[in-house]
CSV table of C-alpha atoms in Angstrom, one decimal:
chain,number,residue,atom,x,y,z
A,1,MET,CA,0.2,0.1,-0.4
A,2,ILE,CA,2.7,2.7,1.1
A,3,GLU,CA,4.9,1.8,-2.4
A,4,GLN,CA,1.7,2.2,-4.4
A,5,GLN,CA,1.4,5.6,-2.2
A,6,SER,CA,4.6,6.8,-3.0
A,7,ARG,CA,4.5,6.1,-6.9
A,8,SER,CA,1.0,8.0,-6.9
A,9,LEU,CA,2.8,11.3,-5.1
A,10,LEU,CA,6.0,10.9,-8.0
A,11,ASN,CA,3.3,10.6,-10.5
A,12,ASN,CA,1.6,13.6,-9.4
A,13,HIS,CA,4.5,14.9,-9.3
A,14,ALA,CA,5.7,14.8,-12.5
A,15,ASP,CA,2.1,16.0,-13.7
A,16,LEU,CA,2.8,19.0,-11.7
A,17,ALA,CA,6.4,19.5,-13.3
A,18,ALA,CA,4.8,19.5,-16.5
A,19,ASN,CA,2.0,22.0,-15.8
A,20,PRO,CA,3.6,25.2,-14.3
A,21,ARG,CA,0.4,26.7,-14.3
A,22,GLY,CA,-1.2,24.0,-11.8
A,23,ARG,CA,2.0,23.8,-9.4
A,24,HIS,CA,0.6,27.1,-8.4
A,25,ASP,CA,-3.3,26.7,-8.7
A,26,PHE,CA,-3.5,26.8,-5.0
A,27,GLY,CA,-7.3,27.8,-5.3
A,28,ALA,CA,-8.6,30.8,-2.9
A,29,GLN,CA,-8.7,29.1,0.7
A,30,GLY,CA,-4.9,27.4,0.4
A,31,TRP,CA,-4.1,31.0,-0.6
A,32,ASN,CA,-5.4,32.4,2.0
A,33,VAL,CA,-3.8,29.5,4.0
A,34,ILE,CA,-0.3,30.2,2.9
A,35,VAL,CA,-0.7,33.9,3.3
A,36,PHE,CA,-1.7,33.5,6.9
A,37,GLN,CA,1.1,31.4,8.0
A,38,GLY,CA,3.5,33.0,6.1
A,39,LEU,CA,2.2,36.2,8.0
A,40,LEU,CA,2.7,33.6,11.3
A,41,PHE,CA,6.4,33.1,10.3
A,42,TRP,CA,6.5,37.0,10.2
A,43,VAL,CA,5.5,37.5,13.7
A,44,ALA,CA,7.3,34.4,15.6
A,45,ALA,CA,10.5,34.8,13.9
A,46,GLY,CA,10.6,38.4,15.3
A,47,THR,CA,8.9,38.0,19.0
A,48,VAL,CA,10.9,35.1,19.6
A,49,THR,CA,14.2,36.2,17.8
A,50,HIS,CA,14.8,38.6,15.7
A,51,GLY,CA,12.9,41.5,18.2
A,52,LEU,CA,15.7,40.8,20.6
A,53,ASN,CA,18.0,42.8,19.5
A,54,VAL,CA,15.9,45.8,20.2
A,55,VAL,CA,14.0,44.4,23.4
A,56,LEU,CA,16.6,44.0,25.3
A,57,PRO,CA,18.8,47.4,24.8
A,58,THR,CA,15.2,49.0,25.4
A,59,LEU,CA,14.7,47.2,29.0
A,60,SER,CA,17.4,47.6,30.2
A,61,GLY,CA,18.0,51.4,29.1
A,62,LEU,CA,14.3,52.1,30.6
A,63,TYR,CA,14.7,49.8,34.2
A,64,GLY,CA,18.2,50.0,35.0
A,65,LEU,CA,19.1,46.3,34.4
A,66,ASP,CA,22.1,44.5,33.2
A,67,TYR,CA,22.0,44.0,29.3
A,68,SER,CA,24.6,41.1,29.9
A,69,THR,CA,22.5,39.7,32.0
A,70,LEU,CA,19.1,40.0,30.1
A,71,LEU,CA,21.1,38.2,27.5
A,72,ALA,CA,22.3,35.7,29.1
A,73,LEU,CA,18.7,34.6,30.3
A,74,ALA,CA,17.1,35.1,27.2
A,75,THR,CA,19.0,31.6,26.2
A,76,PRO,CA,17.3,29.7,29.3
A,77,ALA,CA,13.7,31.9,28.5
A,78,SER,CA,13.8,30.5,25.0
A,79,TRP,CA,14.3,26.9,26.3
A,80,ALA,CA,10.5,26.7,26.9
A,81,SER,CA,9.6,26.7,23.0
A,82,ILE,CA,10.9,23.1,23.9
A,83,PHE,CA,8.0,21.8,25.8
A,84,ALA,CA,5.9,23.8,23.7
A,85,SER,CA,6.1,21.1,21.0
A,86,PRO,CA,4.4,18.1,23.1
A,87,ALA,CA,1.6,20.6,24.4
A,88,CYS,CA,0.3,22.5,21.8
A,89,ALA,CA,0.7,18.9,19.3
A,90,TRP,CA,-1.5,17.9,22.3
A,91,LEU,CA,-4.0,20.4,21.6
A,92,CYS,CA,-4.2,19.9,18.3
A,93,GLU,CA,-4.6,16.5,18.6
A,94,LYS,CA,-7.8,17.2,21.0
A,95,ARG,CA,-9.1,20.4,19.8
A,96,GLY,CA,-8.2,21.2,16.3
A,97,VAL,CA,-4.9,22.7,14.6
A,98,LYS,CA,-6.9,26.2,14.4
A,99,PHE,CA,-7.7,26.2,18.3
A,100,ASN,CA,-3.8,26.2,19.6
A,101,ILE,CA,-3.3,28.8,16.8
A,102,ILE,CA,-5.9,31.4,18.1
A,103,VAL,CA,-5.3,30.3,22.1
A,104,CYS,CA,-1.6,30.4,21.1
A,105,LEU,CA,-1.6,33.9,19.1
A,106,LEU,CA,-3.7,35.4,22.6
A,107,ALA,CA,-1.7,34.2,25.0
A,108,CYS,CA,1.2,35.0,22.5
A,109,GLY,CA,0.1,38.5,22.6
A,110,LEU,CA,-0.7,39.2,26.3
A,111,SER,CA,2.9,37.8,27.2
A,112,PHE,CA,4.8,40.4,24.9
A,113,GLY,CA,2.5,43.4,25.4
A,114,ALA,CA,3.3,42.9,29.4
A,115,LEU,CA,7.3,42.4,28.7
A,116,GLY,CA,7.4,46.2,28.7
A,117,TYR,CA,6.6,46.0,32.1
A,118,SER,CA,9.7,43.5,32.9
A,119,THR,CA,11.3,45.6,35.7
A,120,SER,CA,12.7,42.5,36.9
A,121,TYR,CA,15.1,39.4,35.8
A,122,LEU,CA,12.4,37.3,37.1
A,123,SER,CA,9.7,39.0,35.0
A,124,PHE,CA,11.6,39.0,32.0
A,125,VAL,CA,12.5,35.3,32.2
A,126,LEU,CA,8.7,34.3,32.8
A,127,LEU,CA,7.5,36.6,30.3
A,128,PHE,CA,10.0,35.9,27.5
A,129,GLY,CA,9.9,32.6,28.2
A,130,ALA,CA,5.8,32.3,27.9
A,131,VAL,CA,6.3,34.7,24.3
A,132,SER,CA,8.9,31.6,23.1
A,133,PHE,CA,6.2,28.9,24.2
A,134,PHE,CA,3.4,30.5,22.9
A,135,GLY,CA,5.3,31.7,19.7
A,136,THR,CA,6.5,28.0,18.5
A,137,GLY,CA,2.3,27.0,18.9
A,138,PHE,CA,1.3,29.4,16.8
A,139,ALA,CA,3.9,29.2,13.5
A,140,TYR,CA,6.0,25.8,14.2
A,141,VAL,CA,3.3,23.3,15.6
A,142,GLY,CA,-0.3,24.6,14.7
A,143,GLY,CA,1.4,26.3,11.2
A,144,THR,CA,3.3,24.0,9.8
A,145,ALA,CA,0.4,21.2,11.2
A,146,LEU,CA,-2.2,23.4,9.2
A,147,ILE,CA,0.1,23.6,6.0
A,148,ALA,CA,0.4,19.6,6.5
A,149,ASN,CA,-2.9,19.2,6.1
A,150,TRP,CA,-4.3,21.5,3.7
A,151,PHE,CA,-1.0,20.2,0.9
A,152,VAL,CA,0.3,17.2,0.1
A,153,ARG,CA,1.6,17.1,-3.5
A,154,LYS,CA,2.8,21.1,-3.5
A,155,GLN,CA,4.2,21.0,0.2
A,156,GLY,CA,7.0,22.3,-0.5
A,157,LEU,CA,5.9,24.8,-3.6
A,158,ALA,CA,3.0,26.6,0.0
A,159,LEU,CA,6.2,26.7,2.1
A,160,GLY,CA,8.3,28.0,-0.2
A,161,TRP,CA,5.7,30.9,-0.1
A,162,CYS,CA,5.1,31.0,3.4
A,163,THR,CA,9.1,30.9,4.6
A,164,ILE,CA,9.2,34.4,3.0
A,165,GLY,CA,7.2,36.0,5.7
A,166,GLN,CA,9.7,34.6,8.1
A,167,THR,CA,12.6,35.9,5.7
A,168,LEU,CA,11.0,39.0,5.5
A,169,SER,CA,11.1,39.3,9.2
A,170,SER,CA,14.5,39.6,9.8
A,171,ALA,CA,14.7,42.3,7.5
A,172,PHE,CA,11.5,44.8,8.8
A,173,TYR,CA,10.6,43.5,12.4
A,174,VAL,CA,13.2,45.0,14.1
A,175,PRO,CA,12.6,48.1,12.5
A,176,THR,CA,8.8,47.9,12.8
A,177,LEU,CA,9.0,47.6,16.3
A,178,ALA,CA,11.8,50.3,16.7
A,179,ALA,CA,9.4,52.6,15.3
A,180,LEU,CA,6.3,51.8,17.5
A,181,PHE,CA,8.7,52.0,20.5
A,182,ALA,CA,9.2,55.8,18.9
A,183,TRP,CA,5.8,56.7,18.4
A,184,LEU,CA,4.0,54.8,21.0
A,185,GLY,CA,6.5,54.7,23.7
A,186,VAL,CA,7.9,51.8,25.1
A,187,ARG,CA,5.2,50.5,27.3
A,188,TYR,CA,2.3,50.6,24.7
A,189,GLY,CA,5.0,50.0,21.6
A,190,PHE,CA,5.1,46.5,23.1
A,191,TRP,CA,0.9,46.1,22.7
A,192,GLY,CA,1.4,47.0,19.1
A,193,ILE,CA,3.2,44.0,18.2
A,194,SER,CA,0.0,42.1,20.4
A,195,VAL,CA,-2.4,44.2,18.5
A,196,ILE,CA,-0.8,42.1,15.2
A,197,MET,CA,-1.3,39.1,17.0
A,198,LEU,CA,-4.9,39.6,18.1
A,199,VAL,CA,-5.7,40.3,14.0
A,200,MET,CA,-4.5,37.1,13.0
A,201,ALA,CA,-6.4,35.1,16.0
A,202,VAL,CA,-9.3,37.2,14.5
A,203,TRP,CA,-8.2,35.8,11.0
A,204,ALA,CA,-8.1,32.5,12.3
A,205,TRP,CA,-11.3,32.1,14.0
A,206,LEU,CA,-13.1,33.6,10.9
A,207,PHE,CA,-11.7,32.3,8.0
A,208,ILE,CA,-9.3,29.4,8.3
A,209,ALA,CA,-10.2,25.9,8.2
A,210,ASN,CA,-8.4,22.6,10.2
A,211,LYS,CA,-8.1,20.8,6.9
A,212,PRO,CA,-9.6,21.5,3.1
A,213,GLU,CA,-12.3,18.9,4.1
A,214,ASP,CA,-13.8,20.7,6.4
A,215,ILE,CA,-15.5,23.0,4.3
A,216,GLY,CA,-15.8,20.6,0.6
A,217,ARG,CA,-12.4,20.6,-1.1
A,218,ALA,CA,-9.5,18.6,-1.1
A,219,PRO,CA,-5.9,19.0,-0.5
A,220,ASP,CA,-4.0,20.6,-2.6
A,221,ASN,CA,-7.2,22.7,-4.2
A,222,ASP,CA,-9.1,19.3,-5.3
A,223,ALA,CA,-6.1,18.1,-7.2
A,224,PRO,CA,-6.6,14.4,-8.7
A,225,GLY,CA,-5.0,11.0,-8.8
A,226,ILE,CA,-4.1,11.6,-5.2
A,227,ASP,CA,-4.6,8.7,-2.4
A,228,VAL,CA,-5.2,10.5,0.2
A,229,ARG,CA,-6.7,7.7,3.1
A,230,PRO,CA,-9.5,9.1,5.0
A,231,LEU,CA,-9.1,10.5,8.1
A,232,SER,CA,-10.7,8.8,11.8
A,233,THR,CA,-11.8,12.0,13.2
A,234,ASN,CA,-13.9,12.2,16.6
A,235,GLY,CA,-16.7,14.6,17.4
A,236,ASN,CA,-15.0,17.4,16.7
A,237,ASN,CA,-13.6,16.6,13.2
A,238,ASP,CA,-9.9,16.6,14.4
A,239,TYR,CA,-7.3,13.8,13.3
A,240,ILE,CA,-6.7,11.0,15.1
A,241,SER,CA,-3.7,9.3,14.2
A,242,ARG,CA,-2.9,5.8,15.2
A,243,ILE,CA,0.7,6.0,16.0
A,244,ARG,CA,1.7,6.0,19.4
A,245,ILE,CA,4.2,7.9,21.2
A,246,ARG,CA,6.4,4.9,22.3
A,247,HIS,CA,6.3,3.5,19.0
A,248,LEU,CA,7.8,6.5,17.5
A,249,LEU,CA,10.3,6.8,20.0
A,250,LYS,CA,11.8,3.1,18.8
A,251,MET,CA,11.9,4.5,15.0
A,252,ARG,CA,15.5,5.5,14.0
A,253,ASP,CA,14.1,8.0,11.9
A,254,VAL,CA,13.0,10.0,14.3
A,255,TRP,CA,15.6,10.2,15.9
A,256,LEU,CA,17.8,10.8,12.6
A,257,ILE,CA,15.3,13.4,11.1
A,258,GLY,CA,15.3,15.3,14.9
A,259,ILE,CA,19.3,15.3,15.3
A,260,ALA,CA,19.9,16.0,11.9
A,261,THR,CA,17.9,18.7,11.3
A,262,GLY,CA,18.7,20.5,14.7
A,263,GLY,CA,22.0,20.4,12.6
A,264,ILE,CA,20.8,22.3,10.1
A,265,TYR,CA,19.4,24.7,12.6
A,266,ILE,CA,22.8,24.8,14.4
A,267,MET,CA,24.8,26.1,11.7
A,268,LEU,CA,22.1,28.7,10.7
A,269,VAL,CA,21.9,29.9,13.9
A,270,GLY,CA,25.6,29.8,14.2
A,271,VAL,CA,26.1,32.3,11.2
A,272,VAL,CA,22.9,34.1,11.8
A,273,GLY,CA,23.2,34.9,15.7
A,274,GLN,CA,26.7,36.3,14.9
A,275,PHE,CA,26.7,38.0,11.6
A,276,VAL,CA,27.0,41.1,12.6
A,277,PRO,CA,29.9,40.8,15.4
A,278,ARG,CA,31.5,38.9,12.6
A,279,ILE,CA,30.9,41.3,10.0
A,280,MET,CA,32.9,43.9,12.4
A,281,GLU,CA,35.4,41.7,13.1
A,282,MET,CA,36.7,42.4,9.5
A,283,GLY,CA,37.1,45.9,10.5
A,284,TYR,CA,34.0,46.7,9.1
A,285,PRO,CA,31.4,49.5,11.3
A,286,GLN,CA,28.5,48.3,13.1
A,287,SER,CA,25.7,49.8,10.7
A,288,THR,CA,27.5,48.6,7.6
A,289,ALA,CA,27.5,45.0,9.3
A,290,ILE,CA,23.8,46.0,10.3
A,291,PHE,CA,23.2,47.0,6.6
A,292,TYR,CA,24.6,44.4,5.1
A,293,MET,CA,22.7,41.5,7.0
A,294,THR,CA,20.2,43.5,5.7
A,295,VAL,CA,20.4,42.9,2.1
A,296,ALA,CA,21.3,39.1,3.1
A,297,ALA,CA,17.6,38.8,4.5
A,298,LEU,CA,16.7,40.5,1.2
A,299,ILE,CA,18.3,38.0,-1.0
A,300,GLY,CA,16.7,35.5,1.2
A,301,ALA,CA,13.3,36.2,0.5
A,302,PRO,CA,13.4,34.4,-3.7
A,303,GLY,CA,15.7,32.0,-1.9
A,304,ALA,CA,12.5,30.9,0.5
A,305,TYR,CA,10.2,29.8,-2.4
A,306,GLY,CA,13.4,28.5,-4.5
A,307,TRP,CA,13.7,26.1,-1.9
A,308,GLY,CA,10.1,24.8,-2.1
A,309,TRP,CA,10.7,24.6,-5.8
A,310,LEU,CA,14.0,23.2,-5.6
A,311,ASN,CA,12.1,19.9,-2.8
A,312,HIS,CA,9.1,20.2,-5.6
A,313,ARG,CA,11.6,18.6,-8.5
A,314,LEU,CA,13.9,16.9,-6.7
A,315,GLY,CA,11.9,15.4,-3.8
A,316,ILE,CA,12.5,16.6,-0.2
A,317,LYS,CA,15.4,13.9,0.0
A,318,ARG,CA,17.8,15.6,-2.4
A,319,ALA,CA,16.5,18.9,-2.0
A,320,ILE,CA,17.2,18.7,2.1
A,321,LEU,CA,20.6,17.3,1.2
A,322,LEU,CA,21.7,20.0,-1.6
A,323,TYR,CA,20.4,23.1,1.0
A,324,THR,CA,22.5,21.0,3.7
A,325,LEU,CA,25.7,21.1,1.2
A,326,SER,CA,25.4,24.8,0.6
A,327,TRP,CA,25.6,25.6,3.9
A,328,ILE,CA,28.8,24.1,4.2
A,329,VAL,CA,30.0,25.7,1.3
A,330,ALA,CA,28.6,28.9,2.2
A,331,ILE,CA,30.6,28.7,5.7
A,332,ILE,CA,33.7,27.8,4.1
A,333,VAL,CA,33.7,30.7,1.8
A,334,ASN,CA,32.5,33.4,4.8
A,335,MET,CA,35.9,31.8,6.3
A,336,PHE,CA,38.0,33.7,3.5
A,337,ALA,CA,35.7,36.6,3.5
A,338,HIS,CA,38.4,39.1,4.3
A,339,HIS,CA,38.4,39.9,0.5
A,340,GLU,CA,35.2,42.1,-0.4
A,341,VAL,CA,34.1,40.0,-3.2
A,342,MET,CA,34.6,36.8,-1.2
A,343,LEU,CA,32.3,38.7,1.0
A,344,TRP,CA,29.0,39.5,-0.7
A,345,VAL,CA,29.6,35.6,-2.2
A,346,SER,CA,29.1,34.4,1.4
A,347,LEU,CA,25.9,37.1,1.6
A,348,VAL,CA,24.9,35.9,-1.2
A,349,MET,CA,24.7,32.5,-0.2
A,350,ILE,CA,24.1,32.9,3.3
A,351,GLY,CA,21.0,35.2,2.7
A,352,LEU,CA,19.4,31.9,-0.2
A,353,CYS,CA,20.2,29.5,2.5
A,354,MET,CA,18.8,31.2,5.5
A,355,PRO,CA,15.2,30.6,5.1
A,356,GLY,CA,15.5,27.0,3.9
A,357,ALA,CA,15.5,25.3,7.1
A,358,THR,CA,12.1,25.8,8.1
A,359,ASN,CA,10.6,25.2,4.8
A,360,LEU,CA,13.0,22.1,4.6
A,361,SER,CA,13.0,20.7,7.9
A,362,THR,CA,9.1,20.3,7.9
A,363,ALA,CA,8.5,19.3,4.6
A,364,LEU,CA,10.8,16.5,5.8
A,365,ILE,CA,9.2,15.8,8.6
A,366,ALA,CA,5.7,15.9,6.9
A,367,ALA,CA,7.0,13.4,3.8
A,368,LYS,CA,8.0,10.7,6.6
A,369,PHE,CA,4.3,11.7,8.5
A,370,PRO,CA,1.6,13.0,5.8
A,371,ARG,CA,-1.1,14.9,7.5
A,372,GLN,CA,-2.9,13.1,10.8
A,373,ASN,CA,0.5,12.2,11.9
A,374,TYR,CA,2.8,14.7,11.3
A,375,ILE,CA,0.9,16.4,14.6
A,376,ARG,CA,2.4,13.3,16.3
A,377,ALA,CA,5.1,13.3,15.2
A,378,ILE,CA,6.2,17.0,15.7
A,379,ALA,CA,5.4,16.1,19.7
A,380,ILE,CA,8.6,13.9,18.8
A,381,VAL,CA,11.2,15.1,16.5
A,382,LEU,CA,10.7,19.0,17.2
A,383,PRO,CA,12.1,18.7,21.0
A,384,VAL,CA,14.9,16.4,19.7
A,385,GLN,CA,15.6,19.6,17.4
A,386,SER,CA,15.3,21.7,20.0
A,387,VAL,CA,18.0,20.5,22.6
A,388,VAL,CA,20.4,20.1,19.5
A,389,ARG,CA,19.7,23.8,18.0
A,390,CYS,CA,20.4,24.8,21.8
A,391,CYS,CA,24.1,23.4,21.4
A,392,ALA,CA,25.2,26.4,18.7
A,393,PHE,CA,26.1,29.0,21.4
A,394,SER,CA,28.1,26.7,22.7
A,395,ILE,CA,30.1,25.3,19.9
A,396,LEU,CA,31.0,29.0,18.8
A,397,ALA,CA,31.4,30.0,22.3
A,398,PHE,CA,34.5,27.2,22.4
A,399,GLY,CA,35.5,27.4,18.9
A,400,LEU,CA,36.0,31.2,19.9
A,401,SER,CA,37.9,30.8,22.7
A,402,TRP,CA,40.3,27.7,22.3
A,403,LEU,CA,40.2,27.3,18.4
A,404,GLY,CA,41.3,30.6,17.3
A,405,GLY,CA,37.8,32.5,17.0
A,406,TYR,CA,36.1,32.9,14.5
A,407,THR,CA,37.9,30.7,11.5
A,408,GLY,CA,38.3,27.6,14.0
A,409,ALA,CA,34.1,28.5,15.3
A,410,TYR,CA,33.1,27.7,11.4
A,411,GLN,CA,35.6,24.6,11.0
A,412,LEU,CA,33.2,23.0,14.2
A,413,LEU,CA,29.9,24.4,12.3
A,414,VAL,CA,31.7,22.9,8.9
A,415,GLY,CA,32.2,19.7,10.9
A,416,VAL,CA,28.4,19.6,12.2
A,417,GLY,CA,27.0,19.9,8.5
A,418,VAL,CA,29.3,17.1,7.5
A,419,ILE,CA,27.7,14.9,10.1
A,420,THR,CA,24.3,16.7,8.9
A,421,LEU,CA,24.6,15.2,5.7
A,422,VAL,CA,25.2,11.6,6.7
A,423,LEU,CA,22.8,11.2,9.1
A,424,LEU,CA,20.1,13.4,6.4
A,425,TRP,CA,21.5,10.5,3.8
A,426,CYS,CA,20.5,7.4,6.6
A,427,THR,CA,17.5,8.5,6.7
A,428,ASP,CA,14.3,6.5,5.2
A,429,ILE,CA,12.1,9.1,4.6
A,430,THR,CA,9.5,6.2,2.7
A,431,PRO,CA,6.0,7.7,4.4
A,432,VAL,CA,4.2,6.1,7.6
A,433,ASN,CA,0.8,5.5,7.0
A,434,VAL,CA,-1.1,3.6,9.9
């Protein structure tokens, strides 16, 4: 049965490749889901990661809190996102993906708004931990599950469009938040982002369905020839996966996917998280380094779609292997970027690689665990991925301290990339359908 489904999917991919118009025929409801998820990525990436560039110095100056201490506390606070995966996956199964997204948006909005009143280190840790938890819950658990529900053959293309939002967050979230602080003041400026989350929650409530079948449609805008197994439902019309957690824990590929995608994020976080200091270490002023980071982020916008297109053309395993290899090459080029030409080559490569991690890691999980199985699988895979990803700063710190600076640190990142390639090569992506 699985082999027949795999052949059917391959044939359908070939049909779509021969019909460019059909590739992007997501339908009005499909495009609604794609744009919605793109904005979820924009808000979540900025709120959980990029916004710290403005939030930390602002809170430090407003309340007299030590900036270095706040920065150090942001890391353990962000570990709350590890627990978001199983908790929000459970909520998705019990009450539906849409319900989870709405609850997490509202809770994240309240938590982020309250950050403006963080007068102590304890309140900052608790509130930013809540922001990390619920931000992960609405975008990377609920949001990616929504995409897995709506798209089967065109998932790579859909994710390609969605992750443009995440890429543009790198360029525009920080200026938006800074403008809100200047316009409304610091305390009310935080609530400005919360209002955006409230609008997204209303959008989900009124215009988003858990799955296309709920509104009389089929995945991929009524794509013909897809063998989609009937879905077991409970009274709330939510998915019920028959895979048990204990079975997932015994699957080799679950661990390979979790560790390998975590390795990809080590390279991403290792490079992007130290992008500005790395450029400044080459002798450039901070303003130039920030400008180069913005340029790299804007270059990544077409790259977001490009990786989705490559997934669609080559299949997820070939695409993610090529993506990992591209990161390795980009890091090696950046090691020799003291010459301006090499610097710009590395900027282009890093920019193109930045948006591919979320796209391809999500697609890899969904390829192995389609549709109703996806939600249960990410309850295990994402925590493994998150734990591995958290090693990024430790690896960087060791390289910077003991291996001669950024050259040594980047050599470690290249080593992580090579190990990731091997793990991905060993991963069996045959869909699990039970």
